[in-house]
mmCIF file of C-alpha atoms in Angstrom:
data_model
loop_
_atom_site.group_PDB
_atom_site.id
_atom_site.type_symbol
_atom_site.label_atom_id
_atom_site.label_comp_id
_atom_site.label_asym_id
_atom_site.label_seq_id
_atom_site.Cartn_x
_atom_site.Cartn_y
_atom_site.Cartn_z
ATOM 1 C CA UNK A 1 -58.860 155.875 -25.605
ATOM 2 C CA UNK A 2 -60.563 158.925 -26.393
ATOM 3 C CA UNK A 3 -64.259 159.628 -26.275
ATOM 4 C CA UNK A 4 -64.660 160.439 -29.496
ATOM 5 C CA UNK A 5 -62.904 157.091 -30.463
ATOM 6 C CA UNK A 6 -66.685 155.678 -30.437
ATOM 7 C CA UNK A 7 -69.244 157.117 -32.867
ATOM 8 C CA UNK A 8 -72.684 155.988 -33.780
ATOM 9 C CA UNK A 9 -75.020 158.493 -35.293
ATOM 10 C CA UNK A 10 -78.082 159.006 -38.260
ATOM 11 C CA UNK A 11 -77.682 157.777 -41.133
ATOM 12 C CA UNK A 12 -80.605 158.865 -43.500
ATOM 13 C CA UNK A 13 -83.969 156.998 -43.320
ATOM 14 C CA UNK A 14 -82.513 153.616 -42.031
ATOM 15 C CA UNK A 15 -80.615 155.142 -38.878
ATOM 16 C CA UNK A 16 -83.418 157.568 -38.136
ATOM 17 C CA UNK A 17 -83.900 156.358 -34.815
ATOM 18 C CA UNK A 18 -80.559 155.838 -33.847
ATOM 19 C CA UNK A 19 -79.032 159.322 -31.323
ATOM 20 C CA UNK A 20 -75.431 160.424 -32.206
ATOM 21 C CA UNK A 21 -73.196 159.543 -29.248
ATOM 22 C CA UNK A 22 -70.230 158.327 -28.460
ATOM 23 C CA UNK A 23 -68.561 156.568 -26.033
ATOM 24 C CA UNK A 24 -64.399 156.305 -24.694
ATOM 25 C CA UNK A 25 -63.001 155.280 -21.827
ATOM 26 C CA UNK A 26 -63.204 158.447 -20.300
ATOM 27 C CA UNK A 27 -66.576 160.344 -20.571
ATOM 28 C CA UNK A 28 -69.109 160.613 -23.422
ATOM 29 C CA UNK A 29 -70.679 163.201 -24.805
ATOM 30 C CA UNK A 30 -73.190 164.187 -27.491
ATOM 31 C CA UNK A 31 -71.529 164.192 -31.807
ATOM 32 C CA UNK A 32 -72.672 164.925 -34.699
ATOM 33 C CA UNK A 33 -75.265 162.998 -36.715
ATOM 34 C CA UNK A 34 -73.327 160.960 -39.406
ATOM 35 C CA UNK A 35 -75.023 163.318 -41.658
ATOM 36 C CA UNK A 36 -73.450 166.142 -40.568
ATOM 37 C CA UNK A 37 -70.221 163.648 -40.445
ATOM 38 C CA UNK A 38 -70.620 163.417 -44.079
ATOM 39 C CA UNK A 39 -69.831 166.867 -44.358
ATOM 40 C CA UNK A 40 -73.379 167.879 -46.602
ATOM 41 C CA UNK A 41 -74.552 171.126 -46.988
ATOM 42 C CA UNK A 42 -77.512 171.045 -45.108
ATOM 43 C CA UNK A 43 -79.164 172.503 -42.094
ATOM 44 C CA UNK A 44 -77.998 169.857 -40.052
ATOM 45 C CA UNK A 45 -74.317 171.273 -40.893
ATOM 46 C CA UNK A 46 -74.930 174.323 -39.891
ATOM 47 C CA UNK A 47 -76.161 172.789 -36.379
ATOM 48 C CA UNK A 48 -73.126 170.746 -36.092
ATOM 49 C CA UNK A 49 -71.412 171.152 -32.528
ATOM 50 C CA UNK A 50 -68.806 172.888 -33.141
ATOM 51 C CA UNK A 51 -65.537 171.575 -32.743
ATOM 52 C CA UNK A 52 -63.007 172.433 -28.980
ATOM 53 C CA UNK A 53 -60.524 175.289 -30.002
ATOM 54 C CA UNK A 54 -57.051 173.975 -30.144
ATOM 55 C CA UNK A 55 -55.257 174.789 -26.192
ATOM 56 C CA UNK A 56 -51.928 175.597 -27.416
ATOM 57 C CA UNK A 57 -50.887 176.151 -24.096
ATOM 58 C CA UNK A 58 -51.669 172.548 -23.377
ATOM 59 C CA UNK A 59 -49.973 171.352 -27.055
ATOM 60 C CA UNK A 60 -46.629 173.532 -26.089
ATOM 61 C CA UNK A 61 -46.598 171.857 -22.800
ATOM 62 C CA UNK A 62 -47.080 168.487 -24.629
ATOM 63 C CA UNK A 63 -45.138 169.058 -27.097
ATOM 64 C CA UNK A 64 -42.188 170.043 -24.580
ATOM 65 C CA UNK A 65 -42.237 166.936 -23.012
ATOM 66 C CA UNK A 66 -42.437 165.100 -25.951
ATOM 67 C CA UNK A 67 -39.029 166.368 -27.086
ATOM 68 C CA UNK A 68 -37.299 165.699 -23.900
ATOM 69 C CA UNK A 69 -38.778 161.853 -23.583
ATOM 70 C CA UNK A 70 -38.651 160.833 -27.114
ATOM 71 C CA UNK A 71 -39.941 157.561 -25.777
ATOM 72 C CA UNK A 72 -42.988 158.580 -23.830
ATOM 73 C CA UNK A 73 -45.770 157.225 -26.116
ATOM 74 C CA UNK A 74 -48.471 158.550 -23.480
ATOM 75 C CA UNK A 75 -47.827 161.956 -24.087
ATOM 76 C CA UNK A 76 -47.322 161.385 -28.029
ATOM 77 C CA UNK A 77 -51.308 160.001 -27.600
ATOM 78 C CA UNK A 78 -52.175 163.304 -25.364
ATOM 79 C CA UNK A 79 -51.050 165.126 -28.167
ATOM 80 C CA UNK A 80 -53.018 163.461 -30.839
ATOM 81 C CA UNK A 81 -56.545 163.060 -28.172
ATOM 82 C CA UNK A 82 -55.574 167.439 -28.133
ATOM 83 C CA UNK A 83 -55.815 167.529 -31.544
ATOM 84 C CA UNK A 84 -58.485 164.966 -32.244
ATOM 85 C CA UNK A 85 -60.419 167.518 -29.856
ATOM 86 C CA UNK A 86 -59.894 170.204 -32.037
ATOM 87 C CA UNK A 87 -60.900 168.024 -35.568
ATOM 88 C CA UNK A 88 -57.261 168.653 -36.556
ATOM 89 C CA UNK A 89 -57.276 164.788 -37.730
ATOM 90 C CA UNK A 90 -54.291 165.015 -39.800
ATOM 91 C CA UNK A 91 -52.572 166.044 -36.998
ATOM 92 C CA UNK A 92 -53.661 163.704 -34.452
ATOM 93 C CA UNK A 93 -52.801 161.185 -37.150
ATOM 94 C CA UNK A 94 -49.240 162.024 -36.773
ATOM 95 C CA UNK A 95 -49.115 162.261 -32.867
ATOM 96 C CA UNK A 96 -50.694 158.540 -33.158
ATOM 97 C CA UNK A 97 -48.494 156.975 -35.194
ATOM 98 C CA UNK A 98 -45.694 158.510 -33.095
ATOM 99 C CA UNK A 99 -47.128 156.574 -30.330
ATOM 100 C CA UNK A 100 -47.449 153.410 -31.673
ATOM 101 C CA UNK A 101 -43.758 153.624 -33.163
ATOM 102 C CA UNK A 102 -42.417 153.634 -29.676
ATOM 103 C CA UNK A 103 -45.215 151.375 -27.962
ATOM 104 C CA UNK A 104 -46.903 149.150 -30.933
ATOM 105 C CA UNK A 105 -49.162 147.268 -29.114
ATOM 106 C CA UNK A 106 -51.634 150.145 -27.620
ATOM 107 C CA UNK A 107 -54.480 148.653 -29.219
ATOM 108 C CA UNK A 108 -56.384 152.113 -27.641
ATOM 109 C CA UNK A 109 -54.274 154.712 -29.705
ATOM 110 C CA UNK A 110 -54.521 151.978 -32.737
ATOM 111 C CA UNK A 111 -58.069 152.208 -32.871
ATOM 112 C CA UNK A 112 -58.262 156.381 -32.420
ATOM 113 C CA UNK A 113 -55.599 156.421 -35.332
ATOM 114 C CA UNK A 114 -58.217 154.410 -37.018
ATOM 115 C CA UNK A 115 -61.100 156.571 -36.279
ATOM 116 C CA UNK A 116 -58.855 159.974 -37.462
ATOM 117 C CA UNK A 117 -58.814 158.411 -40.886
ATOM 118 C CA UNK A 118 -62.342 157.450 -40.758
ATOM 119 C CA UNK A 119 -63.223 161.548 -40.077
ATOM 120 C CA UNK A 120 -60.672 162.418 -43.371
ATOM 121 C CA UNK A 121 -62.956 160.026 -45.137
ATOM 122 C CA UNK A 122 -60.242 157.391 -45.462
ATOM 123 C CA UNK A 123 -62.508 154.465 -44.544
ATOM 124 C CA UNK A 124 -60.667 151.707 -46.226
ATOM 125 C CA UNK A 125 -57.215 153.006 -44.374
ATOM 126 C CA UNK A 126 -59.627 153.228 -40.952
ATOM 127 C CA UNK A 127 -60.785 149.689 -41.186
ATOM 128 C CA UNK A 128 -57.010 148.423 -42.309
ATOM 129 C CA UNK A 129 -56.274 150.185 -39.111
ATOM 130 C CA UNK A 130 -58.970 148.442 -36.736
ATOM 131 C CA UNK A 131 -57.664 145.263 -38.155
ATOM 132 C CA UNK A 132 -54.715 145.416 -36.700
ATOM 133 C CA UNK A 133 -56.059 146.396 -33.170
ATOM 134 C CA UNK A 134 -58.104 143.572 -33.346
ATOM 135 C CA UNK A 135 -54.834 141.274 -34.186
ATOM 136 C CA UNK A 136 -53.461 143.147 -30.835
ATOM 137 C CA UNK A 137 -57.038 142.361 -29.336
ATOM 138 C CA UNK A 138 -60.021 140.551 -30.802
ATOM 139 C CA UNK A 139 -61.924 141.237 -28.478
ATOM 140 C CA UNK A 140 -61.882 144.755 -28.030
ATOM 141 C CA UNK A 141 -65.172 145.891 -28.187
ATOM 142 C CA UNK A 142 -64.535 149.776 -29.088
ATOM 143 C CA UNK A 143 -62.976 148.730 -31.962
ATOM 144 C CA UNK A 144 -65.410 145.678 -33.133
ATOM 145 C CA UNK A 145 -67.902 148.866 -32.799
ATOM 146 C CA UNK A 146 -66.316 151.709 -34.596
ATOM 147 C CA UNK A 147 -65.389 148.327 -37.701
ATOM 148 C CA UNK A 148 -69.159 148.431 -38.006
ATOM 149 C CA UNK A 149 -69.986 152.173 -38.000
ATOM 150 C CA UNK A 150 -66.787 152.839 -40.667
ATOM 151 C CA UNK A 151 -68.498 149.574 -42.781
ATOM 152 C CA UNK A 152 -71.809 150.954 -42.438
ATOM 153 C CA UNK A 153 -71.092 154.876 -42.568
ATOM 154 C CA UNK A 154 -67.967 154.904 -44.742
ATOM 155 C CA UNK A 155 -68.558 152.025 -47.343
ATOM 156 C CA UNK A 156 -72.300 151.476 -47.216
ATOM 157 C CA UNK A 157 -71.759 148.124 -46.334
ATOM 158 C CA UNK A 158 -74.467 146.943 -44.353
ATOM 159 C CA UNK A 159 -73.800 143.126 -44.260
ATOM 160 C CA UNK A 160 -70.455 143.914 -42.419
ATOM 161 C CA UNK A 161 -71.429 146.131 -40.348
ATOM 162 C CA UNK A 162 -74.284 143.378 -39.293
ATOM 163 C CA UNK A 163 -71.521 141.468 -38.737
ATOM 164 C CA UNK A 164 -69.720 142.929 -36.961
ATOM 165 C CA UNK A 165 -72.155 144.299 -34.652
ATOM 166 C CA UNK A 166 -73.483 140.683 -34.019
ATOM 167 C CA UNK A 167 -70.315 139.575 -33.304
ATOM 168 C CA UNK A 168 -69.629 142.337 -30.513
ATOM 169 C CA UNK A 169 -73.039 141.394 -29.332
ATOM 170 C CA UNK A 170 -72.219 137.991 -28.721
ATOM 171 C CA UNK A 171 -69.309 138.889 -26.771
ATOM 172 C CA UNK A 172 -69.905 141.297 -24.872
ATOM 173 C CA UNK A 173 -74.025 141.218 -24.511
ATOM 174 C CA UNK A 174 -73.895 143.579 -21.436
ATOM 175 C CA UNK A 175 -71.141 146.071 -22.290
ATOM 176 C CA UNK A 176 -71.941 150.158 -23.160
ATOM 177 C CA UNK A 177 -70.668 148.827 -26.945
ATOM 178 C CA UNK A 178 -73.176 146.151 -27.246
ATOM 179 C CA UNK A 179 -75.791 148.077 -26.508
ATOM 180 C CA UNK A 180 -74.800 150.702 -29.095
ATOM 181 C CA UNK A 181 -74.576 147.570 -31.636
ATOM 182 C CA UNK A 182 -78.301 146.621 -30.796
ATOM 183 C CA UNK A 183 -79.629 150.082 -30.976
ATOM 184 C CA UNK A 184 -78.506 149.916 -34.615
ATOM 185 C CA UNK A 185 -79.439 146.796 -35.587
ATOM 186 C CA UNK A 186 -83.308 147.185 -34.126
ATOM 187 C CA UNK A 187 -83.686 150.608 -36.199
ATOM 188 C CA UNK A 188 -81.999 148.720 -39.055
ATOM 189 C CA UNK A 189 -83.978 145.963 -39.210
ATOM 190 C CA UNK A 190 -86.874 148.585 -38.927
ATOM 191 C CA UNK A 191 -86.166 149.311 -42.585
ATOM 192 C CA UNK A 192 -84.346 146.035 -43.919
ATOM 193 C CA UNK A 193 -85.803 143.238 -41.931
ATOM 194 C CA UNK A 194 -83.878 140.738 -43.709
ATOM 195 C CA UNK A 195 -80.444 142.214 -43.911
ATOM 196 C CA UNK A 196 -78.013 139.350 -42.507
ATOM 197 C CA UNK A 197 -80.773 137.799 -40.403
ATOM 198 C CA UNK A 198 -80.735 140.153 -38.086
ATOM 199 C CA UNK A 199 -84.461 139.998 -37.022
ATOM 200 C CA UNK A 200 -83.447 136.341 -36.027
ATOM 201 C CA UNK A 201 -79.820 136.473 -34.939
ATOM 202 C CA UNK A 202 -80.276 140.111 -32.628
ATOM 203 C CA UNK A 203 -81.334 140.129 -29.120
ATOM 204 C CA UNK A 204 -84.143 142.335 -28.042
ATOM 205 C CA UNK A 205 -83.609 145.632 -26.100
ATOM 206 C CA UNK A 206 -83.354 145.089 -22.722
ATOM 207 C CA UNK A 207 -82.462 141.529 -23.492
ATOM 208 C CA UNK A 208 -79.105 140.328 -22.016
ATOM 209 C CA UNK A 209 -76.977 137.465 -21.396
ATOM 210 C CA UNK A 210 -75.388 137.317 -18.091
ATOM 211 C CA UNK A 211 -71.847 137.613 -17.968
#
């Protein structure tokens, strides 16, 4: 999965103390605040990391391959995580799909699919999307995550994305993800301190269940 198949960042007032991040199976690295994901014109735009130039030596080689095996679904996922890189969603949409055609059950490329439409502000087609990951997996944490930033970010739903952040929480207490889901909830309840009964239901930082 790629690292930027895990994004938490500011939201206005409510997420103020919450650091843009995000977090793959492969590295992490700093993102954009969720204002800037919004797309405003603001100053935080014009600070917005820019995104990786497209390597089209490295999509030519891909792409090469990818016509010879037409049923290598890792490379088909290279492809997309290349142009994910880039922000060239729409095409990392297609390079997805491709994947899961030939291997349907990669709950990993399901979920970055997801997260492409989430970026084309297609939430309700991103959350349709983690759905079905979670039928492949419920309990895959990356994706119980990312359900509450797209319900939270992308449809101002704040019960479900309570919800689901709870949920991942009671899990997975001790995973990366959790912690991610508690960092929201605490700065959260800061402003709403009786949104889903959070202040009750959340652990505190630093506050973990063994495994």
């Amino acid at each position: 999965m790629k690292a930027e198949s895990i994004i938490l960042a500011i939201a206005g007032a409510f997420f103020g103390l919450i650091v843009g991040w995000v977090l793959g199976t492969q590295q992490a690295r700093p993102v954009p605040s969720a204002a800037t994901m919004a797309r405003p014109e603001s100053a935080a735009a014009a600070q917005a990391e820019q995104p990786r130039p497209l390597d089209e030596s490295r999509v030519q080689t891909l792409r090469a391959t990818a016509e010879s095996d037409p049923r290598n679904a890792q490379v088909r996922i290279d492809l997309g995580n290349v142009y994910f890189d880039a922000e060239r969603y729409e095409d990392a949409i297609v390079w997805y799909k491709q994947a899961l055609a030939i291997d349907p059950k990669n709950t990993d490329a399901s979920t970055d699919l997801g997260v492409s439409y989430y970026y084309l502000d297609r939430p309700d087609e991103a959350l349709a999307q983690f759905d079905r990951s979670l039928e492949m997996d419920p309990k895959h944490a990356k994706t119980i995550l990312n359900q509450g930033i797209v319900r939270a970010f992308g449809k101002q739903d704040l019960d479900g994305a309570v919800e689901a952040w709870q949920r991942l929480i009671a899990m997975s207490p001790d995973s990366p993800e959790a912690q991610a889901a508690k960092r929201a909830l605490d700065s959260l309840a800061a402003a709403h301190p009786n949104l889903g009964g959070q202040q009750q239901n959340t652990p505190k930082p630093g506050a973990q269940k063994g495994k």
